[in-house]
PDB file of C-alpha atoms in Angstrom:
ATOM      1  CA  LYS A 966     -60.746  19.938 -27.328  1.00  0.00           C
ATOM      2  CA  ALA A 967     -60.318  22.928 -29.629  1.00  0.00           C
ATOM      3  CA  GLY A 968     -58.146  22.453 -32.696  1.00  0.00           C
ATOM      4  CA  VAL A 969     -55.474  24.698 -34.126  1.00  0.00           C
ATOM      5  CA  THR A 970     -56.874  28.172 -34.763  1.00  0.00           C
ATOM      6  CA  GLN A 971     -55.438  30.510 -37.347  1.00  0.00           C
ATOM      7  CA  THR A 972     -56.461  34.115 -37.829  1.00  0.00           C
ATOM      8  CA  PRO A 973     -57.366  35.756 -40.038  1.00  0.00           C
ATOM      9  CA  ARG A 974     -58.713  33.215 -42.554  1.00  0.00           C
ATOM     10  CA  TYR A 975     -58.341  35.580 -45.502  1.00  0.00           C
ATOM     11  CA  LEU A 976     -56.170  38.615 -46.074  1.00  0.00           C
ATOM     12  CA  ILE A 977     -55.524  40.961 -48.991  1.00  0.00           C
ATOM     13  CA  LYS A 978     -52.447  43.171 -48.900  1.00  0.00           C
ATOM     14  CA  THR A 979     -50.586  45.337 -51.403  1.00  0.00           C
ATOM     15  CA  ARG A 980     -46.969  44.951 -52.412  1.00  0.00           C
ATOM     16  CA  GLY A 981     -44.521  46.475 -49.960  1.00  0.00           C
ATOM     17  CA  GLN A 982     -46.809  46.135 -46.966  1.00  0.00           C
ATOM     18  CA  GLN A 983     -46.177  43.830 -44.057  1.00  0.00           C
ATOM     19  CA  VAL A 984     -48.498  41.260 -42.521  1.00  0.00           C
ATOM     20  CA  THR A 985     -48.792  39.339 -39.260  1.00  0.00           C
ATOM     21  CA  LEU A 986     -50.550  35.996 -39.047  1.00  0.00           C
ATOM     22  CA  SER A 987     -51.568  34.325 -35.812  1.00  0.00           C
ATOM     23  CA  CYS A 988     -51.754  30.698 -34.725  1.00  0.00           C
ATOM     24  CA  SER A 989     -53.162  29.293 -31.489  1.00  0.00           C
ATOM     25  CA  PRO A 990     -52.073  25.674 -30.997  1.00  0.00           C
ATOM     26  CA  ILE A 991     -54.023  22.901 -29.338  1.00  0.00           C
ATOM     27  CA  SER A 992     -54.001  23.328 -25.576  1.00  0.00           C
ATOM     28  CA  GLY A 993     -50.922  21.653 -24.107  1.00  0.00           C
ATOM     29  CA  HIS A 994     -48.994  21.574 -27.372  1.00  0.00           C
ATOM     30  CA  ARG A 995     -45.635  23.299 -27.160  1.00  0.00           C
ATOM     31  CA  SER A 996     -44.425  22.945 -30.731  1.00  0.00           C
ATOM     32  CA  VAL A 997     -45.721  25.187 -33.512  1.00  0.00           C
ATOM     33  CA  SER A 998     -44.538  25.097 -37.099  1.00  0.00           C
ATOM     34  CA  TRP A 999     -45.413  27.207 -40.133  1.00  0.00           C
ATOM     35  CA  TYR A1000     -45.732  26.267 -43.805  1.00  0.00           C
ATOM     36  CA  GLN A1001     -46.365  28.019 -47.090  1.00  0.00           C
ATOM     37  CA  GLN A1002     -48.515  26.261 -49.656  1.00  0.00           C
ATOM     38  CA  THR A1003     -48.671  27.330 -53.296  1.00  0.00           C
ATOM     39  CA  PRO A1004     -50.037  25.424 -56.309  1.00  0.00           C
ATOM     40  CA  GLY A1005     -46.626  25.259 -57.941  1.00  0.00           C
ATOM     41  CA  GLN A1006     -44.416  24.411 -54.980  1.00  0.00           C
ATOM     42  CA  GLY A1007     -46.760  22.499 -52.703  1.00  0.00           C
ATOM     43  CA  LEU A1008     -46.155  22.725 -48.975  1.00  0.00           C
ATOM     44  CA  GLN A1009     -42.864  24.221 -47.863  1.00  0.00           C
ATOM     45  CA  PHE A1010     -41.540  24.420 -44.333  1.00  0.00           C
ATOM     46  CA  LEU A1011     -40.969  27.926 -42.958  1.00  0.00           C
ATOM     47  CA  PHE A1012     -39.941  27.468 -39.320  1.00  0.00           C
ATOM     48  CA  GLU A1013     -40.672  25.603 -36.129  1.00  0.00           C
ATOM     49  CA  TYR A1014     -40.882  26.876 -32.568  1.00  0.00           C
ATOM     50  CA  PHE A1015     -40.715  24.936 -29.342  1.00  0.00           C
ATOM     51  CA  SER A1016     -41.052  26.587 -25.944  1.00  0.00           C
ATOM     52  CA  GLU A1017     -40.536  30.084 -27.409  1.00  0.00           C
ATOM     53  CA  THR A1018     -37.333  29.082 -29.226  1.00  0.00           C
ATOM     54  CA  GLN A1019     -36.943  28.690 -32.952  1.00  0.00           C
ATOM     55  CA  ARG A1020     -35.872  25.082 -33.321  1.00  0.00           C
ATOM     56  CA  ASN A1021     -35.554  24.895 -37.098  1.00  0.00           C
ATOM     57  CA  LYS A1022     -35.822  27.159 -40.109  1.00  0.00           C
ATOM     58  CA  GLY A1023     -36.614  26.494 -43.740  1.00  0.00           C
ATOM     59  CA  ASN A1024     -35.105  28.078 -46.802  1.00  0.00           C
ATOM     60  CA  PHE A1025     -36.985  31.371 -46.926  1.00  0.00           C
ATOM     61  CA  PRO A1026     -35.657  34.947 -47.033  1.00  0.00           C
ATOM     62  CA  GLY A1027     -35.290  37.016 -43.895  1.00  0.00           C
ATOM     63  CA  ARG A1028     -38.518  38.872 -44.718  1.00  0.00           C
ATOM     64  CA  PHE A1029     -40.246  35.877 -43.147  1.00  0.00           C
ATOM     65  CA  SER A1030     -39.978  35.795 -39.386  1.00  0.00           C
ATOM     66  CA  GLY A1031     -41.870  34.377 -36.468  1.00  0.00           C
ATOM     67  CA  ARG A1032     -42.065  34.121 -32.750  1.00  0.00           C
ATOM     68  CA  GLN A1033     -43.740  32.076 -30.061  1.00  0.00           C
ATOM     69  CA  PHE A1034     -45.142  33.371 -26.818  1.00  0.00           C
ATOM     70  CA  SER A1035     -45.098  31.804 -23.374  1.00  0.00           C
ATOM     71  CA  ASN A1036     -48.634  30.469 -23.895  1.00  0.00           C
ATOM     72  CA  SER A1037     -47.381  28.687 -27.064  1.00  0.00           C
ATOM     73  CA  ARG A1038     -49.334  30.969 -29.382  1.00  0.00           C
ATOM     74  CA  SER A1039     -47.280  31.907 -32.398  1.00  0.00           C
ATOM     75  CA  GLU A1040     -47.170  34.714 -34.910  1.00  0.00           C
ATOM     76  CA  MET A1041     -45.608  34.857 -38.326  1.00  0.00           C
ATOM     77  CA  ASN A1042     -44.601  38.129 -39.950  1.00  0.00           C
ATOM     78  CA  VAL A1043     -43.826  38.850 -43.574  1.00  0.00           C
ATOM     79  CA  SER A1044     -42.346  42.250 -44.387  1.00  0.00           C
ATOM     80  CA  THR A1045     -42.097  44.026 -47.733  1.00  0.00           C
ATOM     81  CA  LEU A1046     -44.664  41.774 -49.352  1.00  0.00           C
ATOM     82  CA  GLU A1047     -44.132  40.559 -52.901  1.00  0.00           C
ATOM     83  CA  LEU A1048     -46.698  39.177 -55.346  1.00  0.00           C
ATOM     84  CA  GLY A1049     -45.068  35.757 -54.999  1.00  0.00           C
ATOM     85  CA  ASP A1050     -45.925  35.681 -51.302  1.00  0.00           C
ATOM     86  CA  SER A1051     -49.554  35.013 -52.198  1.00  0.00           C
ATOM     87  CA  ALA A1052     -50.232  31.594 -50.715  1.00  0.00           C
ATOM     88  CA  LEU A1053     -52.037  29.567 -48.100  1.00  0.00           C
ATOM     89  CA  TYR A1054     -50.088  29.791 -44.844  1.00  0.00           C
ATOM     90  CA  LEU A1055     -50.598  26.821 -42.575  1.00  0.00           C
ATOM     91  CA  CYS A1056     -49.699  26.381 -38.956  1.00  0.00           C
ATOM     92  CA  ALA A1057     -49.376  23.010 -37.213  1.00  0.00           C
ATOM     93  CA  SER A1058     -49.027  22.162 -33.556  1.00  0.00           C
ATOM     94  CA  SER A1059     -47.691  19.057 -31.901  1.00  0.00           C
ATOM     95  CA  LEU A1060     -47.224  17.934 -28.356  1.00  0.00           C
ATOM     96  CA  ARG A1061     -43.518  17.641 -28.106  1.00  0.00           C
ATOM     97  CA  ASP A1062     -41.070  15.589 -30.080  1.00  0.00           C
ATOM     98  CA  VAL A1063     -40.396  14.545 -33.627  1.00  0.00           C
ATOM     99  CA  ASN A1064     -42.562  11.432 -33.653  1.00  0.00           C
ATOM    100  CA  THR A1065     -45.722  12.980 -32.278  1.00  0.00           C
ATOM    101  CA  GLU A1066     -48.661  13.889 -34.444  1.00  0.00           C
ATOM    102  CA  ALA A1067     -48.859  17.316 -36.086  1.00  0.00           C
ATOM    103  CA  PHE A1068     -52.298  18.906 -36.296  1.00  0.00           C
ATOM    104  CA  PHE A1069     -52.883  21.592 -38.891  1.00  0.00           C
ATOM    105  CA  GLY A1070     -55.076  24.660 -38.745  1.00  0.00           C
ATOM    106  CA  GLN A1071     -57.318  25.741 -41.615  1.00  0.00           C
ATOM    107  CA  GLY A1072     -54.765  28.231 -42.830  1.00  0.00           C
ATOM    108  CA  THR A1073     -54.666  31.904 -43.733  1.00  0.00           C
ATOM    109  CA  ARG A1074     -55.150  32.683 -47.422  1.00  0.00           C
ATOM    110  CA  LEU A1075     -52.917  35.686 -48.197  1.00  0.00           C
ATOM    111  CA  THR A1076     -53.338  37.528 -51.477  1.00  0.00           C
ATOM    112  CA  VAL A1077     -50.814  40.197 -52.418  1.00  0.00           C
ATOM    113  CA  VAL A1078     -51.953  42.644 -55.109  1.00  0.00           C
TER     114      VAL A1078
ATOM    115  CA  LYS B 871     -30.891  17.229 -51.191  1.00  0.00           C
ATOM    116  CA  ASN B 872     -33.881  15.832 -49.305  1.00  0.00           C
ATOM    117  CA  GLN B 873     -36.743  15.107 -51.675  1.00  0.00           C
ATOM    118  CA  VAL B 874     -40.128  13.422 -51.610  1.00  0.00           C
ATOM    119  CA  GLU B 875     -41.643  12.352 -54.934  1.00  0.00           C
ATOM    120  CA  GLN B 876     -45.258  11.248 -55.247  1.00  0.00           C
ATOM    121  CA  SER B 877     -47.010   9.460 -58.051  1.00  0.00           C
ATOM    122  CA  PRO B 878     -49.287   9.689 -59.809  1.00  0.00           C
ATOM    123  CA  GLN B 879     -49.823  13.437 -59.838  1.00  0.00           C
ATOM    124  CA  SER B 880     -53.549  12.918 -60.239  1.00  0.00           C
ATOM    125  CA  LEU B 881     -55.904   9.979 -60.338  1.00  0.00           C
ATOM    126  CA  ILE B 882     -59.565   9.448 -61.181  1.00  0.00           C
ATOM    127  CA  ILE B 883     -61.315   6.303 -59.955  1.00  0.00           C
ATOM    128  CA  LEU B 884     -64.857   5.021 -59.726  1.00  0.00           C
ATOM    129  CA  GLU B 885     -66.600   4.952 -56.377  1.00  0.00           C
ATOM    130  CA  GLY B 886     -66.112   1.600 -54.679  1.00  0.00           C
ATOM    131  CA  LYS B 887     -62.799   0.826 -56.361  1.00  0.00           C
ATOM    132  CA  ASN B 888     -59.425   0.525 -54.635  1.00  0.00           C
ATOM    133  CA  CYS B 889     -56.349   2.596 -55.416  1.00  0.00           C
ATOM    134  CA  THR B 890     -52.714   2.893 -54.374  1.00  0.00           C
ATOM    135  CA  LEU B 891     -50.663   6.062 -54.165  1.00  0.00           C
ATOM    136  CA  GLN B 892     -46.868   5.999 -54.188  1.00  0.00           C
ATOM    137  CA  CYS B 893     -44.202   7.981 -52.336  1.00  0.00           C
ATOM    138  CA  ASN B 894     -40.433   7.771 -52.832  1.00  0.00           C
ATOM    139  CA  TYR B 895     -38.077   9.764 -50.640  1.00  0.00           C
ATOM    140  CA  THR B 896     -34.412  10.538 -50.300  1.00  0.00           C
ATOM    141  CA  VAL B 897     -34.562  12.094 -46.816  1.00  0.00           C
ATOM    142  CA  SER B 898     -31.710  10.796 -44.715  1.00  0.00           C
ATOM    143  CA  PRO B 899     -31.368  10.265 -41.863  1.00  0.00           C
ATOM    144  CA  PHE B 900     -35.028   9.418 -41.534  1.00  0.00           C
ATOM    145  CA  SER B 901     -37.273   9.698 -38.488  1.00  0.00           C
ATOM    146  CA  ASN B 902     -40.824   9.104 -39.640  1.00  0.00           C
ATOM    147  CA  LEU B 903     -43.144   9.228 -42.629  1.00  0.00           C
ATOM    148  CA  ARG B 904     -46.665  10.605 -42.612  1.00  0.00           C
ATOM    149  CA  TRP B 905     -49.588  10.594 -44.974  1.00  0.00           C
ATOM    150  CA  TYR B 906     -52.017  13.486 -44.880  1.00  0.00           C
ATOM    151  CA  LYS B 907     -55.350  14.085 -46.585  1.00  0.00           C
ATOM    152  CA  GLN B 908     -56.114  17.655 -47.617  1.00  0.00           C
ATOM    153  CA  ASP B 909     -59.527  18.751 -48.798  1.00  0.00           C
ATOM    154  CA  THR B 910     -59.625  21.820 -51.023  1.00  0.00           C
ATOM    155  CA  GLY B 911     -59.229  25.016 -49.012  1.00  0.00           C
ATOM    156  CA  ARG B 912     -58.641  23.207 -45.729  1.00  0.00           C
ATOM    157  CA  GLY B 913     -55.623  22.211 -43.665  1.00  0.00           C
ATOM    158  CA  PRO B 914     -54.127  18.714 -43.998  1.00  0.00           C
ATOM    159  CA  VAL B 915     -55.442  15.991 -41.735  1.00  0.00           C
ATOM    160  CA  SER B 916     -53.186  13.166 -40.608  1.00  0.00           C
ATOM    161  CA  LEU B 917     -53.977   9.645 -41.796  1.00  0.00           C
ATOM    162  CA  THR B 918     -50.955   7.660 -40.596  1.00  0.00           C
ATOM    163  CA  ILE B 919     -47.513   8.184 -39.134  1.00  0.00           C
ATOM    164  CA  MET B 920     -44.839   5.462 -39.314  1.00  0.00           C
ATOM    165  CA  THR B 921     -41.333   5.234 -37.918  1.00  0.00           C
ATOM    166  CA  PHE B 922     -38.555   3.380 -39.725  1.00  0.00           C
ATOM    167  CA  SER B 923     -39.294   0.183 -37.807  1.00  0.00           C
ATOM    168  CA  GLU B 924     -42.923  -0.021 -38.921  1.00  0.00           C
ATOM    169  CA  ASN B 925     -43.881  -1.736 -42.197  1.00  0.00           C
ATOM    170  CA  THR B 926     -47.606  -1.096 -42.268  1.00  0.00           C
ATOM    171  CA  LYS B 927     -50.228   0.952 -40.494  1.00  0.00           C
ATOM    172  CA  SER B 928     -53.964   1.141 -41.044  1.00  0.00           C
ATOM    173  CA  ASN B 929     -56.564   3.784 -40.372  1.00  0.00           C
ATOM    174  CA  GLY B 930     -59.965   2.519 -41.410  1.00  0.00           C
ATOM    175  CA  ARG B 931     -59.989   2.114 -45.184  1.00  0.00           C
ATOM    176  CA  TYR B 932     -56.511   3.631 -45.449  1.00  0.00           C
ATOM    177  CA  THR B 933     -53.440   1.390 -45.211  1.00  0.00           C
ATOM    178  CA  ALA B 934     -49.923   2.763 -45.465  1.00  0.00           C
ATOM    179  CA  THR B 935     -46.833   0.645 -46.067  1.00  0.00           C
ATOM    180  CA  LEU B 936     -43.199   1.588 -45.636  1.00  0.00           C
ATOM    181  CA  ASP B 937     -40.004   0.011 -46.963  1.00  0.00           C
ATOM    182  CA  ALA B 938     -37.182   1.918 -45.292  1.00  0.00           C
ATOM    183  CA  ASP B 939     -34.558  -0.014 -47.263  1.00  0.00           C
ATOM    184  CA  THR B 940     -35.841   1.137 -50.652  1.00  0.00           C
ATOM    185  CA  LYS B 941     -37.176   4.418 -49.243  1.00  0.00           C
ATOM    186  CA  GLN B 942     -40.650   3.818 -50.587  1.00  0.00           C
ATOM    187  CA  SER B 943     -44.108   4.134 -49.108  1.00  0.00           C
ATOM    188  CA  SER B 944     -47.586   3.541 -50.449  1.00  0.00           C
ATOM    189  CA  LEU B 945     -51.070   4.496 -49.355  1.00  0.00           C
ATOM    190  CA  HIS B 946     -53.806   2.035 -50.265  1.00  0.00           C
ATOM    191  CA  ILE B 947     -57.426   3.170 -50.185  1.00  0.00           C
ATOM    192  CA  THR B 948     -60.026   0.433 -50.096  1.00  0.00           C
ATOM    193  CA  ALA B 949     -63.606   0.706 -51.334  1.00  0.00           C
ATOM    194  CA  SER B 950     -63.262   4.378 -52.225  1.00  0.00           C
ATOM    195  CA  GLN B 951     -65.991   6.872 -51.374  1.00  0.00           C
ATOM    196  CA  LEU B 952     -66.847  10.238 -52.897  1.00  0.00           C
ATOM    197  CA  SER B 953     -65.536  11.875 -49.723  1.00  0.00           C
ATOM    198  CA  ASP B 954     -62.082  10.452 -50.453  1.00  0.00           C
ATOM    199  CA  SER B 955     -61.713  13.062 -53.194  1.00  0.00           C
ATOM    200  CA  ALA B 956     -58.808  15.177 -51.948  1.00  0.00           C
ATOM    201  CA  SER B 957     -55.063  15.656 -52.220  1.00  0.00           C
ATOM    202  CA  TYR B 958     -52.930  13.073 -50.427  1.00  0.00           C
ATOM    203  CA  ILE B 959     -49.593  14.329 -49.241  1.00  0.00           C
ATOM    204  CA  CYS B 960     -46.596  12.255 -48.177  1.00  0.00           C
ATOM    205  CA  VAL B 961     -44.366  13.954 -45.608  1.00  0.00           C
ATOM    206  CA  VAL B 962     -41.005  12.774 -44.307  1.00  0.00           C
ATOM    207  CA  ARG B 963     -39.318  14.053 -41.179  1.00  0.00           C
ATOM    208  CA  GLY B 964     -35.568  13.936 -40.815  1.00  0.00           C
ATOM    209  CA  ASN B 965     -33.815  12.671 -37.727  1.00  0.00           C
ATOM    210  CA  PRO B 966     -32.272  15.516 -35.728  1.00  0.00           C
ATOM    211  CA  TYR B 967     -30.306  13.154 -33.519  1.00  0.00           C
ATOM    212  CA  SER B 968     -28.149  11.698 -36.288  1.00  0.00           C
ATOM    213  CA  GLY B 969     -25.252  13.874 -37.349  1.00  0.00           C
ATOM    214  CA  ALA B 970     -26.519  16.725 -39.451  1.00  0.00           C
ATOM    215  CA  GLY B 971     -30.118  15.551 -39.291  1.00  0.00           C
ATOM    216  CA  SER B 972     -32.902  18.076 -39.033  1.00  0.00           C
ATOM    217  CA  TYR B 973     -36.358  18.256 -37.544  1.00  0.00           C
ATOM    218  CA  GLN B 974     -37.464  19.629 -40.863  1.00  0.00           C
ATOM    219  CA  LEU B 975     -40.439  18.141 -42.655  1.00  0.00           C
ATOM    220  CA  THR B 976     -40.068  17.522 -46.390  1.00  0.00           C
ATOM    221  CA  PHE B 977     -43.323  17.413 -48.324  1.00  0.00           C
ATOM    222  CA  GLY B 978     -44.295  15.698 -51.525  1.00  0.00           C
ATOM    223  CA  LYS B 979     -46.426  17.727 -53.934  1.00  0.00           C
ATOM    224  CA  GLY B 980     -49.335  15.383 -53.386  1.00  0.00           C
ATOM    225  CA  THR B 981     -51.582  13.170 -55.449  1.00  0.00           C
ATOM    226  CA  LYS B 982     -54.942  14.663 -56.348  1.00  0.00           C
ATOM    227  CA  LEU B 983     -57.541  11.920 -56.137  1.00  0.00           C
ATOM    228  CA  SER B 984     -60.984  12.294 -57.662  1.00  0.00           C
ATOM    229  CA  VAL B 985     -63.600   9.665 -56.896  1.00  0.00           C
ATOM    230  CA  ILE B 986     -66.537   9.745 -59.313  1.00  0.00           C
ATOM    231  CA  PRO B 987     -69.941   8.056 -59.041  1.00  0.00           C
TER     232      PRO B 987
END
């Protein structure tokens, strides 16, 4: 059974640009959530999608947005990139409800220069 | 404010020794608590997940305990191996079915464990 796949693995962008990251969950999983990981702040929750609906949102500015498609694949978009957006972006999928296991992808390493 | 505090921040132990990592949380209402292992440059991998009614859960050489009354959890690693070198992250999920509860996961900043020969 394939795991959570995130693309691309590495990305370099310049300030002001926008970026789209992709996440394919484990087959059958309907919940996808996104996280930002930086050395200083650790892992921080961005948002969670379930059946194409955003179910919860973390405390990030509106430049961070996402969506989920009917096949459960999800994309995350960051507009007007800032240097501080440089981080490892992780996606996790889970089957359904709050007590089920969350499986993480390998992440996308975004560097903003 | 929901918080998860882990200690120690970092730890160095000799191969074969045991160690215990601590996690204190203030998340309320509480749904479950998870421990993850994250190798450098890779995504976290789940070790255990416990609901409020569970006191202990084991996964091989990893044993997690939970005291929901004191809001404390620990992860005990037995007979450590070099491959245990990683960051261990405690994660608490709120309970969305209790008042203003949220699905949101709150993460600790992790304990960086180094196992040396």
